[in-house]
Amino acid sequence: MRLSAITMQTNYKMQNVCINNYFMKPVYEKQHCDIIYFHGVNQCLTAEKLPLEKFKLIAKEKIASINNKNRFSVVSEFTEVLDKFLQGAWNNTAQAGKYNVVINALKQILGKRGSGNIAMAQINPISGNVEANALSIMKYIKSAEQIGLDAIIFPELSLMGYPIQDTIDRHPVIVDENIQWLKEIAKQTKKTNAIIGFVEPNLTKSEGKQYYNSVAVLGNGKILGITRKSLLPTYGEFNDKRYMQESPVCGNQPAETLCNFNSDNISNCSKLININGHNYGIVICEDGWNNKQFFSNKRLYDKDPVKELMEEQPETIINCSASPSRIGKEYLKNQMLSYSAKSYNTPFVYINQVGALDDSSFDGASRVYGTNGELLSRAKSFKEQFMIINPFENSGKIYELPKGLDKINSLQKSFSLDYENDLGRTYETIVQGIRDYFNKTGIKKAVLGLSGGLDSTVSAVLVADAIGAENVYGISMPSKITSKESRTDAEILAKNLGIHFDEVPIKGMVDATNEALNPLFDRMEKNWEGRYKQSFVQDNIQARSRATILWGMSNAYGGVTPIATSDKSELYMGYATINGDMSGGFAPLADVTKTKLFALARWLNKNRVQKNTIPEAVIAKPPGAELAIDPKTGKPLVAEDALMPYEFLDEVIWRIENNNETYNSMLKSDFVYEKTHNVSKEQKEAWLNKFYKRMSSALFKWSLLPPSVIVDGHSINKSDYKQPITSGSINYKQEGNKEIAKKLKKII
C-alpha cells in the first residue's frame, strides 16, 4: 500500500504535547505529529499548553505553507485538534478560542461547497444507546456544517450501534427511539448533508422480517432519501438475517418510504443521491463485498448492488460499513476496494466504525480509492476520527496502519510461526476490546492472578494498557507447588507495569477444602463405582481457590471484575479450569494461540514505551500451571508434556480452522514442527488422537467461556463458531467404505 510522504513527521517518543492521550497511556515508542518550524521551535497544534495567541500564529503560518501537495496534510493537522473537542479530550473552557480558530482555518482552506469535500465520521457507537450515539453524531454534523463541507458520512447502523442482535426484537422501543432521533437530527441539518445508518422498522407487515438495515441522507432540515441493505451476512459473528429483511432494490429510495417500504412500492427514481451537485451511490457494508470478477466462484450472493448502481454512472460510491478486524482482512479489504474502484473507474469511499462490542473489535481505517485503484486517504486504525477527504482529488492524508500490517501482501495459505507483521493489529484489537468492554459496561477496575506464567503476564500488560495501570490489581497466590522463581517473576512484572500487587497464599484454602472433600469421596465410593485412581481434584482445587480470592476482591469493591487468562491453545485442549483460570468477566487471550502469545510477549517488550516490561524468565520458561508434580521429573508438570508441543498443536488448530483439514489429511502431510524435529508416525498419530479426544470433551467449556475478543480469522468464540456440546462422539477419522460396510453387515 502506498504511504504518504507529504507530511513532515518527527519522533516525539514520550513528549506528551504531541500524543493523543484520551483513553490510555501511549504504548508505542514512535508518536508522529505534523510540525511546523515557528521561531526555530517544533510546535504541534495539539500541544495542550499552547497559548491561544501562539496557537493562532502557528495556524496562520500553516495556512500560508499550503501548496497543491500538502493541502490535505495541513487539513489533517487542524482536524487532529477538532477531534480533541469532538471526543471530549478538550473543552471550550480549558482551550478557549481554539475551536473557532480551527473551524475558520478549515473553511478558508477548503472553500465553498460543491467541490466534493466530505467528512468521514469514524465513530465508536454504543449498541442500543441511541441518545448517546445521536448526540455524538450531532456534534460531528455541527462541525461539518460550520466548516462548510458537502457531506458527512457515518458508519453502518451508527445511530443504533452495530451489531444490535436480538435486542430490537425483544425491545422494539429502541427502534422507535432511533426513528425519533433520526427525524429530529434531520430537522437540525442545513446545507451539509449527513449520511447516517439506522434501524428502520418494516411497518407494512406485508412481508419479511420486521426491520431493515438502512442509511438515511439528511439535509436542509429533512430526510432526503433512504438506502437499505440488500446482502445480509449470516456467517461468523454476523447474523443479520435473524432480524433484518433484505432490500429487494439497491440504492436510494424516496424519503416518504421511511418505515413504509416493501417490494410493492419500489420507486423507479434514480438510485443515486445528489449531494451539493455530485451524484453518489450508497451501499451498506456487505453490499460492497460481492464483486463477481474479484471473488470469482467464491461469491455468497447472486446480486451485486455495486454493479447495479454503476449502471447509473455515479461519480463516487460510498460504503457505510461496520466491519470488525480479523487476521488477513486488511489485505483482502484493500485489494477488493482497490479492484472495484479501478474496474469501474470510479472513486470508492469506505467508512468503517471503530470500537468494540463484546467479541468484535472494529478497526476503523476508513479510506478513499481513486479511479486507478490507488489509495488516496486512510483514517487512523482503532481510533475515532473526523477526517476530511475529497474523492475527486488525487491526494489525501494516509495514516499508518498498526505496525507491520502494511507488510502483509498476501493471504496466508499455510501455517507459519512468523507472526511479526500481525502483532501490532493483534495488540490493538485486544486492547480496544478490553477498553470498550470496561467503558461501555461501566466496569472500572480489574483483578487477575499473576502466576509468573506467560498467559497471566501478557493479560496483565494488555489490561493495564487498556484501562490504566492504576486500575489493575495483580495477585500472586502461591500453593506449595509454586516455585520461588514464579513468585518473583510475578512481583517484578507488577513493579515494571506499575500495577498494584499483593500476595495471598492459598495453602490454607486448599487444605480446608481437602479436609471436607476426602472423607466425602470415601463415602461416595461405597455407593458409586468409577473413582479415579489419579484425578485432577487437587489441580482444580488450587485453580478454583485462586478464583475465589479474585471474585472476593471483585465483590468487595464496586465496578471490579476478574480477568480470565486462558489462551486459545489450552481452551482447544480443555487444559483450563472451569471456575478457575477460565473464570472472569473478560477473557482477552481466548483467540490467541500459545505460539503467537510468545511472539506477542516479545513484541510488547520491544514496542511499548517501557522496554522489557515482561521478565525474560517468563518468556524463557516452559509453560505450566504449577498445579501438579510430574512423577517423571519430580518438578511441576510442563504443559507440553501433558499435551504435545505447542508448535504442533497450534498448526493442528490452524489447519482445522482455516483449511477444514481432516485427521487423515494431517496424518499424511508434513508439519512445520517436523522440519526441525524427528517425529515418528506413531507419535504423530498419538498427538492427533489426543487432540481430537480432548477437543471433543472441551466443547462444554467453550460454551462457558467469558466474553472474549475475536482476533484470528476463525475462533471458538460462541458468536463465531457453534457446535453442539453433545456432538463429542463425532468420528473425525472418517472410516473407509469397507469399514462402514462391515459395520452395517453386523446389523443385517
XYZ file of C-alpha atoms in Angstrom:
748
model
C 0.000 0.000 0.000
C 1.189 3.473 -0.820
C 2.081 5.587 2.194
C 2.028 9.349 2.217
C 5.426 11.006 2.102
C 3.981 14.501 2.081
C 3.821 15.250 5.778
C 6.906 16.118 7.764
C 6.996 13.916 10.835
C 9.062 13.760 13.961
C 9.588 11.206 16.678
C 8.496 12.688 19.960
C 8.685 9.416 21.907
C 7.285 10.412 25.297
C 6.767 14.156 24.787
C 3.128 14.240 25.825
C 2.406 17.505 23.986
C 2.169 15.531 20.772
C 0.429 12.402 21.941
C -3.319 11.986 21.836
C -3.828 10.535 25.290
C -7.597 10.423 25.606
C -8.304 6.814 26.513
C -4.977 5.382 27.553
C -1.298 5.934 28.117
C 0.871 5.921 24.993
C 2.228 2.460 24.316
C 4.304 2.909 21.173
C 7.776 4.295 21.059
C 7.054 6.397 17.975
C 4.335 9.005 18.103
C 4.025 11.088 14.952
C 2.864 14.671 14.847
C 2.769 17.060 11.920
C 5.005 20.005 12.730
C 5.955 23.425 11.508
C 9.031 25.408 12.455
C 7.907 28.518 14.318
C 10.637 30.830 15.569
C 13.003 27.876 15.474
C 10.810 25.689 17.691
C 8.994 22.496 16.659
C 5.375 23.166 17.519
C 2.330 20.969 17.430
C -1.214 22.330 17.260
C -2.336 19.569 19.618
C 0.078 20.756 22.328
C -2.307 21.232 25.245
C -0.415 24.106 26.914
C -0.013 26.159 23.755
C -1.416 29.682 24.462
C -4.228 30.875 22.200
C -2.252 33.690 20.594
C 0.604 31.398 19.743
C -1.924 28.827 18.502
C -3.351 31.460 16.147
C 0.062 32.402 14.815
C 1.003 28.769 14.146
C -2.358 28.193 12.455
C -1.785 31.230 10.239
C 1.687 30.009 9.324
C 0.365 26.560 8.441
C -2.268 28.023 6.145
C 0.396 30.105 4.433
C 2.506 26.981 3.857
C -0.202 25.164 1.850
C 0.551 24.007 -1.683
C -1.047 21.506 -4.054
C 0.804 18.592 -2.491
C 0.337 19.214 1.234
C -3.196 20.654 1.343
C -4.909 17.666 2.926
C -1.957 17.057 5.178
C -2.445 20.522 6.667
C -6.209 19.939 6.808
C -5.494 16.821 8.847
C -3.408 18.844 11.317
C -6.402 21.028 12.040
C -8.821 18.110 12.278
C -6.489 16.485 14.820
C -7.336 19.443 17.063
C -11.014 19.249 16.144
C -11.012 15.584 17.174
C -9.907 16.552 20.658
C -13.017 18.692 21.051
C -15.366 16.163 19.452
C -14.104 13.302 21.608
C -14.096 15.263 24.862
C -10.357 15.481 25.477
C -10.541 19.295 25.153
C -13.317 21.748 26.000
C -14.051 25.366 25.244
C -13.194 26.415 28.784
C -9.700 24.999 29.122
C -8.899 25.575 25.432
C -10.944 28.712 24.881
C -10.964 30.075 21.340
C -9.080 27.230 19.656
C -12.189 25.505 18.282
C -13.204 28.600 16.344
C -9.664 29.063 15.042
C -9.718 25.525 13.657
C -13.171 25.865 12.095
C -12.267 29.141 10.395
C -8.940 27.746 9.187
C -10.653 24.740 7.598
C -13.274 26.977 5.971
C -10.519 29.106 4.495
C -8.528 26.125 3.204
C -11.443 24.153 1.747
C -13.501 26.940 0.214
C -17.151 26.812 -0.830
C -19.449 23.807 -1.007
C -19.762 21.817 -4.189
C -16.109 20.856 -4.602
C -16.568 17.382 -3.115
C -15.132 17.890 0.375
C -16.582 15.256 2.699
C -16.031 14.265 6.322
C -15.692 10.606 7.251
C -17.041 10.398 10.807
C -15.250 7.324 12.125
C -17.099 6.998 15.422
C -17.408 4.448 18.230
C -21.153 3.915 18.850
C -22.648 2.134 21.856
C -25.117 -0.543 20.789
C -28.622 0.343 21.921
C -27.704 3.698 23.490
C -29.466 5.746 20.832
C -29.309 9.009 22.747
C -25.545 8.878 23.312
C -24.971 7.942 19.669
C -27.305 10.663 18.414
C -25.669 13.383 20.491
C -22.242 12.313 19.262
C -23.479 12.283 15.666
C -24.970 15.754 16.035
C -21.675 17.175 17.303
C -19.937 15.865 14.206
C -22.663 17.220 11.914
C -22.450 20.637 13.561
C -18.703 20.843 12.953
C -19.072 19.720 9.330
C -21.759 22.372 8.767
C -19.615 25.101 10.312
C -16.692 24.150 8.061
C -18.953 24.149 5.012
C -18.475 20.574 3.834
C -20.637 18.935 1.190
C -21.459 15.962 3.391
C -20.527 13.952 6.439
C -20.724 10.137 6.361
C -21.288 7.873 9.356
C -20.825 4.068 9.597
C -23.456 1.366 9.228
C -26.175 1.468 11.921
C -24.304 4.326 13.593
C -27.438 5.643 15.304
C -28.331 2.272 16.846
C -24.850 0.736 17.083
C -23.798 -2.406 15.236
C -24.444 -5.194 15.903
C -27.618 -4.852 17.952
C -28.619 -8.530 17.593
C -31.948 -9.698 19.051
C -32.356 -6.643 21.271
C -34.531 -4.879 18.714
C -36.968 -7.785 18.587
C -37.367 -8.065 22.333
C -37.236 -4.315 22.989
C -38.692 -2.611 19.892
C -38.973 0.630 21.847
C -35.351 1.383 20.994
C -36.182 1.118 17.283
C -38.947 3.693 17.738
C -36.454 5.821 19.651
C -33.862 5.693 16.869
C -36.513 6.847 14.350
C -37.465 9.760 16.620
C -33.847 10.839 16.951
C -33.276 10.452 13.220
C -36.179 12.760 12.401
C -35.045 15.351 14.938
C -31.460 15.258 13.672
C -32.802 15.771 10.144
C -34.553 18.969 11.305
C -31.210 20.312 12.566
C -29.344 19.756 9.296
C -28.652 22.562 6.852
C -26.564 22.641 3.687
C -24.166 19.903 4.749
C -25.812 16.550 4.082
C -25.485 13.809 6.696
C -25.460 10.121 5.782
C -26.476 8.096 8.848
C -27.040 4.376 9.438
C -30.131 3.367 11.448
C -32.601 0.527 12.075
C -35.766 1.011 10.038
C -38.984 -0.760 11.079
C -40.922 -2.512 8.343
C -44.383 -1.288 9.327
C -46.108 -2.583 6.193
C -46.013 -6.052 7.789
C -46.987 -7.470 4.421
C -43.799 -9.464 4.029
C -40.466 -10.368 5.556
C -38.747 -9.557 8.820
C -39.601 -6.577 10.976
C -36.592 -4.385 10.217
C -34.252 -3.047 7.544
C -30.600 -2.120 7.966
C -30.835 1.348 6.419
C -28.976 4.554 5.701
C -30.692 7.947 5.549
C -29.430 11.026 3.741
C -30.367 14.174 5.659
C -30.105 17.821 4.639
C -31.893 21.168 4.604
C -33.985 20.183 7.606
C -35.397 16.951 6.238
C -34.804 13.367 5.178
C -33.777 13.313 1.504
C -33.623 9.575 0.795
C -33.229 6.063 2.181
C -30.895 3.231 1.156
C -31.479 -0.276 2.516
C -29.020 -3.153 2.820
C -29.526 -5.898 0.235
C -26.956 -8.529 1.248
C -27.293 -9.759 4.823
C -24.346 -11.809 6.146
C -25.081 -14.907 8.236
C -21.596 -16.264 8.888
C -19.047 -15.878 11.644
C -20.193 -13.279 14.152
C -22.751 -11.895 11.676
C -26.406 -12.904 11.867
C -28.220 -10.058 10.138
C -30.913 -12.251 8.579
C -32.142 -13.225 12.014
C -33.759 -9.827 12.457
C -33.309 -7.863 9.212
C -35.113 -8.016 5.872
C -33.157 -7.992 2.616
C -33.913 -4.966 0.472
C -35.324 -6.005 -2.917
C -33.699 -2.974 -4.515
C -30.340 -1.303 -4.052
C -29.621 2.397 -3.920
C -31.687 5.420 -2.956
C -35.451 5.369 -2.424
C -37.690 8.384 -1.653
C -37.881 9.734 1.887
C -41.614 9.047 2.092
C -40.881 5.302 2.096
C -39.404 5.598 5.597
C -40.951 2.820 7.734
C -43.342 2.041 4.881
C -41.312 0.101 2.341
C -41.631 -3.287 0.664
C -41.297 -4.802 -2.798
C -44.692 -3.416 -3.819
C -43.812 0.248 -3.512
C -40.365 0.430 -5.066
C -39.878 3.764 -6.800
C -38.306 3.943 -10.238
C -36.479 7.130 -9.267
C -32.728 7.417 -9.552
C -30.826 5.036 -7.305
C -28.236 7.762 -6.789
C -28.372 10.668 -4.373
C -27.309 14.178 -5.405
C -25.281 15.986 -2.784
C -24.279 19.573 -3.500
C -24.032 18.939 -7.221
C -22.449 15.470 -7.209
C -24.165 12.097 -7.722
C -23.270 9.392 -5.199
C -24.174 5.720 -4.982
C -24.546 4.373 -1.444
C -24.092 0.756 -0.367
C -24.037 -0.731 3.120
C -21.075 -2.924 4.170
C -21.700 -6.415 2.710
C -23.324 -4.862 -0.380
C -19.854 -3.817 -1.484
C -18.258 -7.251 -0.959
C -19.663 -9.286 -3.846
C -17.754 -8.293 -6.971
C -18.095 -11.238 -9.369
C -14.699 -10.777 -11.011
C -12.806 -10.254 -7.760
C -14.352 -13.135 -5.800
C -14.697 -15.415 -8.838
C -16.559 -18.572 -7.839
C -16.488 -17.780 -4.113
C -19.334 -15.275 -4.163
C -22.002 -15.760 -1.496
C -24.789 -13.957 -3.333
C -26.151 -13.724 -6.866
C -26.751 -9.999 -6.574
C -24.102 -7.271 -6.795
C -25.516 -3.919 -5.569
C -22.423 -2.002 -6.681
C -22.784 -3.261 -10.240
C -26.452 -2.219 -10.255
C -25.604 1.271 -9.024
C -22.851 1.646 -11.610
C -25.468 1.382 -14.357
C -26.483 4.934 -13.421
C -22.863 6.169 -13.520
C -22.348 7.625 -10.038
C -19.413 9.957 -9.568
C -18.470 8.149 -6.341
C -19.511 5.010 -4.456
C -19.911 5.344 -0.668
C -19.777 2.253 1.540
C -21.137 2.738 5.085
C -19.617 -0.154 6.992
C -19.197 -1.840 10.365
C -16.500 -4.404 9.676
C -14.552 -5.943 12.598
C -10.844 -6.674 12.477
C -9.581 -10.165 11.690
C -6.273 -11.584 10.566
C -5.834 -11.156 6.816
C -8.830 -8.858 6.480
C -6.874 -5.661 5.872
C -5.122 -7.174 2.867
C -8.366 -8.555 1.431
C -10.241 -5.306 2.009
C -7.545 -3.195 0.407
C -7.315 -5.447 -2.645
C -11.076 -5.642 -3.122
C -11.823 -1.926 -2.762
C -8.894 -1.004 -4.974
C -10.020 -3.503 -7.616
C -13.590 -2.180 -7.596
C -12.520 1.457 -7.901
C -10.181 0.668 -10.781
C -12.513 -1.684 -12.655
C -15.376 0.833 -12.531
C -13.081 3.849 -12.969
C -14.938 5.421 -10.041
C -13.706 6.606 -6.629
C -14.727 4.469 -3.654
C -15.238 5.945 -0.175
C -15.262 3.355 2.614
C -16.275 4.499 6.108
C -15.873 1.990 8.945
C -16.703 2.236 12.630
C -14.215 1.793 15.464
C -14.617 0.467 18.963
C -15.541 -2.938 20.297
C -18.714 -4.754 21.161
C -18.208 -7.872 23.289
C -16.423 -10.159 20.817
C -15.990 -7.815 17.832
C -13.270 -5.175 17.654
C -13.715 -2.736 14.758
C -10.553 -1.250 13.285
C -11.803 1.888 11.513
C -9.122 2.706 8.917
C -11.759 4.359 6.702
C -10.370 5.218 3.286
C -10.708 6.517 -0.250
C -9.573 4.885 -3.502
C -9.130 6.796 -6.750
C -10.161 5.870 -10.260
C -6.921 3.973 -10.841
C -7.399 1.961 -7.668
C -4.778 3.982 -5.804
C -5.186 4.618 -2.078
C -5.773 8.367 -1.694
C -6.660 8.687 2.003
C -6.836 6.454 5.041
C -8.005 7.286 8.544
C -6.425 6.066 11.757
C -6.817 2.499 12.931
C -8.659 1.787 16.194
C -9.295 5.471 16.933
C -12.261 7.763 16.498
C -11.650 10.431 13.880
C -13.222 13.292 11.954
C -11.361 13.091 8.661
C -11.915 15.347 5.668
C -11.430 13.776 2.251
C -12.189 14.611 -1.363
C -12.755 11.624 -3.692
C -12.332 13.840 -6.750
C -8.802 14.960 -5.855
C -5.838 12.654 -6.280
C -4.340 13.493 -2.907
C -5.037 12.992 0.755
C -3.599 12.055 4.114
C -2.751 8.390 4.638
C -2.384 7.407 8.290
C -0.235 4.412 9.094
C -1.701 1.010 9.863
C -0.715 -0.843 13.052
C 2.964 -1.651 12.943
C 3.818 -4.314 10.360
C 0.315 -4.688 8.920
C 1.176 -2.860 5.688
C 3.842 -5.513 5.009
C 1.294 -8.312 4.652
C 0.925 -8.643 0.882
C -0.977 -11.916 0.505
C -3.490 -14.118 2.263
C -1.913 -16.782 4.474
C -2.181 -20.163 2.761
C -0.202 -22.315 5.165
C 0.693 -22.343 8.840
C 3.624 -20.175 9.871
C 5.275 -19.250 13.152
C 6.180 -15.838 11.746
C 3.537 -13.672 13.433
C 5.526 -10.429 13.409
C 3.508 -8.403 10.910
C 0.189 -9.144 12.605
C 1.232 -8.460 16.190
C 0.535 -4.707 16.072
C -3.011 -5.369 14.878
C -3.438 -8.166 17.433
C -2.373 -5.826 20.212
C -4.702 -3.020 19.098
C -7.620 -5.416 18.591
C -7.384 -6.871 22.092
C -6.636 -3.613 23.905
C -9.603 -1.909 22.254
C -11.752 -4.950 23.073
C -10.826 -4.732 26.761
C -11.120 -0.945 26.934
C -14.565 -0.762 25.371
C -15.865 -3.722 27.349
C -14.961 -1.861 30.532
C -16.042 1.604 29.345
C -19.373 0.516 27.866
C -20.383 -1.686 30.800
C -19.295 0.784 33.469
C -16.665 -1.552 34.931
C -13.683 0.488 36.129
C -11.095 -1.898 37.510
C -9.679 -5.385 37.062
C -8.117 -8.031 39.276
C -6.163 -11.003 37.999
C -3.954 -13.752 39.291
C -0.260 -13.341 38.495
C 1.272 -16.791 38.367
C 4.560 -15.743 36.815
C 3.476 -17.589 33.675
C 3.016 -16.330 30.136
C -0.798 -16.150 29.999
C -1.329 -14.091 33.142
C 1.690 -11.919 32.334
C 0.539 -10.903 28.849
C -3.038 -10.494 30.121
C -1.805 -8.067 32.777
C 0.085 -5.959 30.229
C -2.885 -5.756 27.864
C -5.356 -4.888 30.621
C -3.045 -2.253 32.108
C -2.583 -0.624 28.692
C -6.336 -0.690 28.098
C -7.705 0.741 31.354
C -4.622 2.189 33.078
C -2.152 0.511 35.431
C -3.681 2.236 38.447
C -6.916 0.323 37.811
C -5.327 -3.140 37.840
C -4.585 -5.344 40.868
C -2.313 -8.342 40.350
C -2.362 -11.088 42.978
C 0.226 -13.816 43.417
C -1.497 -16.830 45.007
C 1.203 -19.434 45.624
C 0.497 -23.002 46.624
C 3.036 -25.475 47.965
C 3.922 -26.321 44.340
C 4.571 -22.730 43.250
C 8.252 -22.047 42.663
C 10.102 -19.128 44.172
C 11.003 -18.001 40.641
C 7.346 -17.739 39.641
C 6.544 -15.599 42.683
C 9.496 -13.348 41.925
C 8.593 -13.017 38.238
C 5.040 -12.001 39.149
C 6.267 -9.305 41.533
C 8.807 -7.942 39.028
C 6.151 -7.720 36.327
C 3.771 -5.829 38.620
C 6.525 -3.389 39.552
C 7.514 -2.858 35.901
C 3.900 -2.269 34.863
C 3.077 -0.047 37.827
C 0.001 -2.077 38.773
C -0.994 -2.826 42.358
C 0.369 -6.083 43.724
C -0.170 -8.370 46.670
C 0.435 -11.987 47.636
C -2.155 -14.317 49.159
C -1.013 -17.928 49.756
C -3.754 -20.496 49.133
C -2.370 -23.411 51.162
C -4.916 -22.915 53.934
C -7.859 -22.862 51.497
C -6.610 -25.973 49.711
C -6.075 -27.858 52.978
C -9.529 -26.888 54.278
C -11.157 -27.997 51.035
C -9.330 -31.330 51.132
C -10.429 -31.891 54.735
C -14.018 -31.528 53.560
C -13.740 -33.490 50.319
C -11.580 -36.516 51.133
C -13.997 -38.086 53.666
C -16.846 -37.349 51.260
C -15.046 -39.161 48.439
C -14.583 -42.194 50.684
C -18.295 -42.273 51.480
C -19.213 -41.832 47.801
C -17.085 -44.833 46.890
C -19.417 -47.069 48.895
C -22.297 -46.104 46.599
C -20.678 -45.370 43.244
C -18.126 -47.178 41.155
C -15.637 -45.486 38.849
C -13.495 -43.447 41.241
C -10.284 -42.319 39.507
C -7.041 -43.727 40.832
C -5.433 -40.476 39.724
C -7.649 -37.416 39.371
C -7.377 -33.689 38.741
C -9.113 -32.814 42.001
C -6.005 -31.271 43.571
C -5.158 -29.314 40.438
C -8.642 -27.853 40.216
C -8.939 -27.088 43.933
C -5.902 -24.846 43.601
C -7.207 -23.081 40.494
C -10.666 -22.593 41.998
C -9.251 -21.353 45.288
C -7.485 -18.620 43.360
C -10.670 -17.723 41.501
C -12.496 -17.484 44.837
C -9.994 -14.885 46.024
C -10.322 -12.856 42.815
C -14.122 -12.926 42.891
C -13.982 -11.966 46.562
C -11.954 -8.889 45.640
C -14.449 -8.129 42.893
C -17.428 -8.448 45.228
C -15.821 -6.245 47.890
C -15.492 -3.224 45.598
C -17.820 -1.716 43.033
C -17.011 -1.795 39.328
C -14.363 -4.525 39.560
C -14.126 -7.773 37.582
C -11.601 -10.613 37.433
C -9.757 -11.412 34.204
C -9.822 -14.944 32.770
C -6.357 -15.749 31.445
C -6.829 -18.933 29.356
C -5.369 -18.918 25.840
C -6.741 -20.481 22.653
C -4.395 -23.476 22.547
C -5.284 -24.549 26.063
C -9.004 -23.967 25.501
C -8.931 -26.287 22.490
C -7.434 -28.978 24.700
C -9.688 -28.299 27.674
C -6.466 -27.528 29.560
C -8.232 -24.832 31.554
C -10.303 -24.985 34.716
C -13.968 -24.040 34.878
C -14.373 -21.643 37.813
C -10.594 -21.440 37.828
C -8.389 -19.745 35.230
C -11.428 -19.692 32.884
C -13.392 -17.660 35.414
C -13.705 -13.912 34.955
C -15.594 -11.065 33.369
C -13.453 -10.972 30.233
C -11.001 -13.344 28.518
C -8.503 -11.286 26.475
C -6.418 -14.223 25.172
C -9.150 -16.693 24.217
C -8.417 -16.283 20.498
C -4.611 -16.173 20.743
C -2.649 -19.399 20.396
C 0.320 -20.123 22.622
C 2.976 -19.748 19.924
C 1.522 -16.383 18.914
C 1.395 -15.424 22.573
C 5.143 -15.976 22.908
C 5.686 -13.750 19.862
C 3.334 -11.115 21.286
C 5.231 -11.064 24.582
C 8.495 -10.356 22.756
C 6.744 -7.725 20.622
C 5.413 -5.985 23.732
C 8.893 -5.853 25.257
C 10.220 -4.283 22.077
C 7.416 -1.891 21.092
C 5.892 -0.495 24.260
C 7.289 2.782 25.583
C 8.701 0.939 28.552
C 11.001 -1.715 27.154
C 11.302 -5.226 28.570
C 8.387 -4.933 30.969
C 7.884 -8.673 30.791
C 10.720 -10.506 32.608
C 12.765 -12.574 30.179
C 12.454 -15.525 32.555
C 8.686 -15.618 31.894
C 9.219 -15.928 28.152
C 12.050 -18.432 28.523
C 10.358 -20.883 30.880
C 8.260 -23.781 29.509
C 4.538 -23.094 30.093
C 2.989 -24.915 33.021
C 0.225 -24.212 35.530
C 2.262 -25.422 38.538
C -0.749 -27.388 39.765
C 0.788 -30.844 39.816
C 4.153 -32.561 40.124
C 5.398 -34.616 37.188
C 6.268 -38.060 38.636
C 8.955 -38.483 35.980
C 10.892 -35.360 36.943
C 9.723 -34.532 40.447
C 9.148 -30.967 39.257
C 5.944 -29.070 38.348
C 4.303 -30.590 35.274
C 5.155 -28.866 31.992
C 2.134 -28.246 29.778
C 3.707 -29.620 26.606
C 4.437 -32.903 28.407
C 0.760 -33.177 29.316
C -0.412 -32.147 25.844
C 2.032 -32.021 22.930
C 4.499 -29.430 21.551
C 2.662 -26.148 21.095
C 4.118 -25.676 17.620
C 2.446 -28.898 16.545
C -0.768 -28.210 18.474
C -1.190 -24.713 17.028
C -0.711 -25.971 13.492
C -3.473 -28.540 14.019
C -5.756 -25.704 15.155
C -4.764 -23.559 12.156
C -5.346 -26.365 9.647
C -8.798 -27.136 11.053
C -9.917 -23.521 11.288
C -8.535 -22.254 8.002
C -8.412 -25.273 5.688
C -11.103 -27.520 7.209
C -8.443 -30.202 7.081
C -9.213 -33.774 8.133
C -7.497 -36.103 10.574
C -6.296 -38.385 7.766
C -5.016 -35.490 5.685
C -2.965 -34.151 8.590
C -1.597 -37.575 9.376
C -0.242 -37.885 5.830
C 1.145 -34.341 5.438
C 4.223 -32.669 6.906
C 4.011 -30.179 9.762
C 6.315 -27.219 10.335
C 7.392 -28.831 13.609
C 8.614 -31.883 11.688
C 11.155 -29.793 9.776
C 13.238 -29.370 12.925
C 12.211 -32.396 14.988
C 12.118 -36.113 14.286
C 8.556 -37.270 14.819
C 7.613 -40.898 14.269
C 4.345 -41.799 12.590
C 3.201 -43.416 15.836
C 3.963 -40.265 17.834
C 2.188 -38.048 15.313
C -0.849 -40.310 15.366
C -0.850 -40.270 19.169
C -0.779 -36.474 19.240
C -3.620 -36.193 16.738
C -5.666 -38.750 18.681
C -5.089 -36.795 21.861
C -6.040 -33.538 20.158
C -9.380 -34.784 18.853
C -10.243 -36.607 22.071
C -9.528 -33.591 24.245
C -11.160 -31.155 21.831
C -14.354 -33.254 21.847
C -14.519 -33.237 25.639
C -13.727 -29.497 25.806
C -16.822 -28.375 23.874
C -18.835 -27.656 27.006
C -16.027 -25.492 28.349
C -16.145 -23.311 25.243
C -19.803 -22.616 25.948
C -18.868 -21.285 29.397
C -16.087 -19.012 28.182
C -16.445 -15.375 29.339
C -16.741 -12.614 26.726
C -13.623 -12.502 24.564
C -12.496 -10.563 21.514
C -12.070 -12.323 18.162
C -8.542 -11.942 16.757
C -7.955 -14.734 14.245
C -9.736 -15.475 11.005
C -11.684 -18.210 12.822
C -12.183 -18.856 16.506
C -14.099 -20.884 19.105
C -15.827 -17.747 20.348
C -19.532 -18.504 20.827
C -20.631 -15.800 18.404
C -18.273 -17.076 15.707
C -18.436 -20.853 15.993
C -21.299 -23.051 17.131
C -21.034 -26.800 17.672
C -23.419 -28.911 19.746
C -21.835 -29.878 23.045
C -23.382 -33.312 22.653
C -21.524 -33.908 19.367
C -18.434 -35.132 21.177
C -18.811 -38.635 19.716
C -18.061 -37.488 16.145
C -15.672 -39.836 14.321
C -13.131 -37.374 12.933
C -11.076 -40.158 11.304
C -13.647 -40.806 8.556
C -13.663 -44.563 8.053
C -13.424 -46.103 4.577
C -16.189 -47.870 2.670
C -15.036 -51.335 3.740
C -15.215 -50.465 7.438
C -18.634 -48.910 7.009
C -19.944 -51.918 5.071
C -18.590 -54.305 7.725
C -20.425 -52.440 10.500
C -23.655 -52.369 8.509
C -23.476 -56.129 7.884
C -23.374 -56.743 11.620
C -26.756 -55.064 11.904
C -28.202 -57.024 8.982
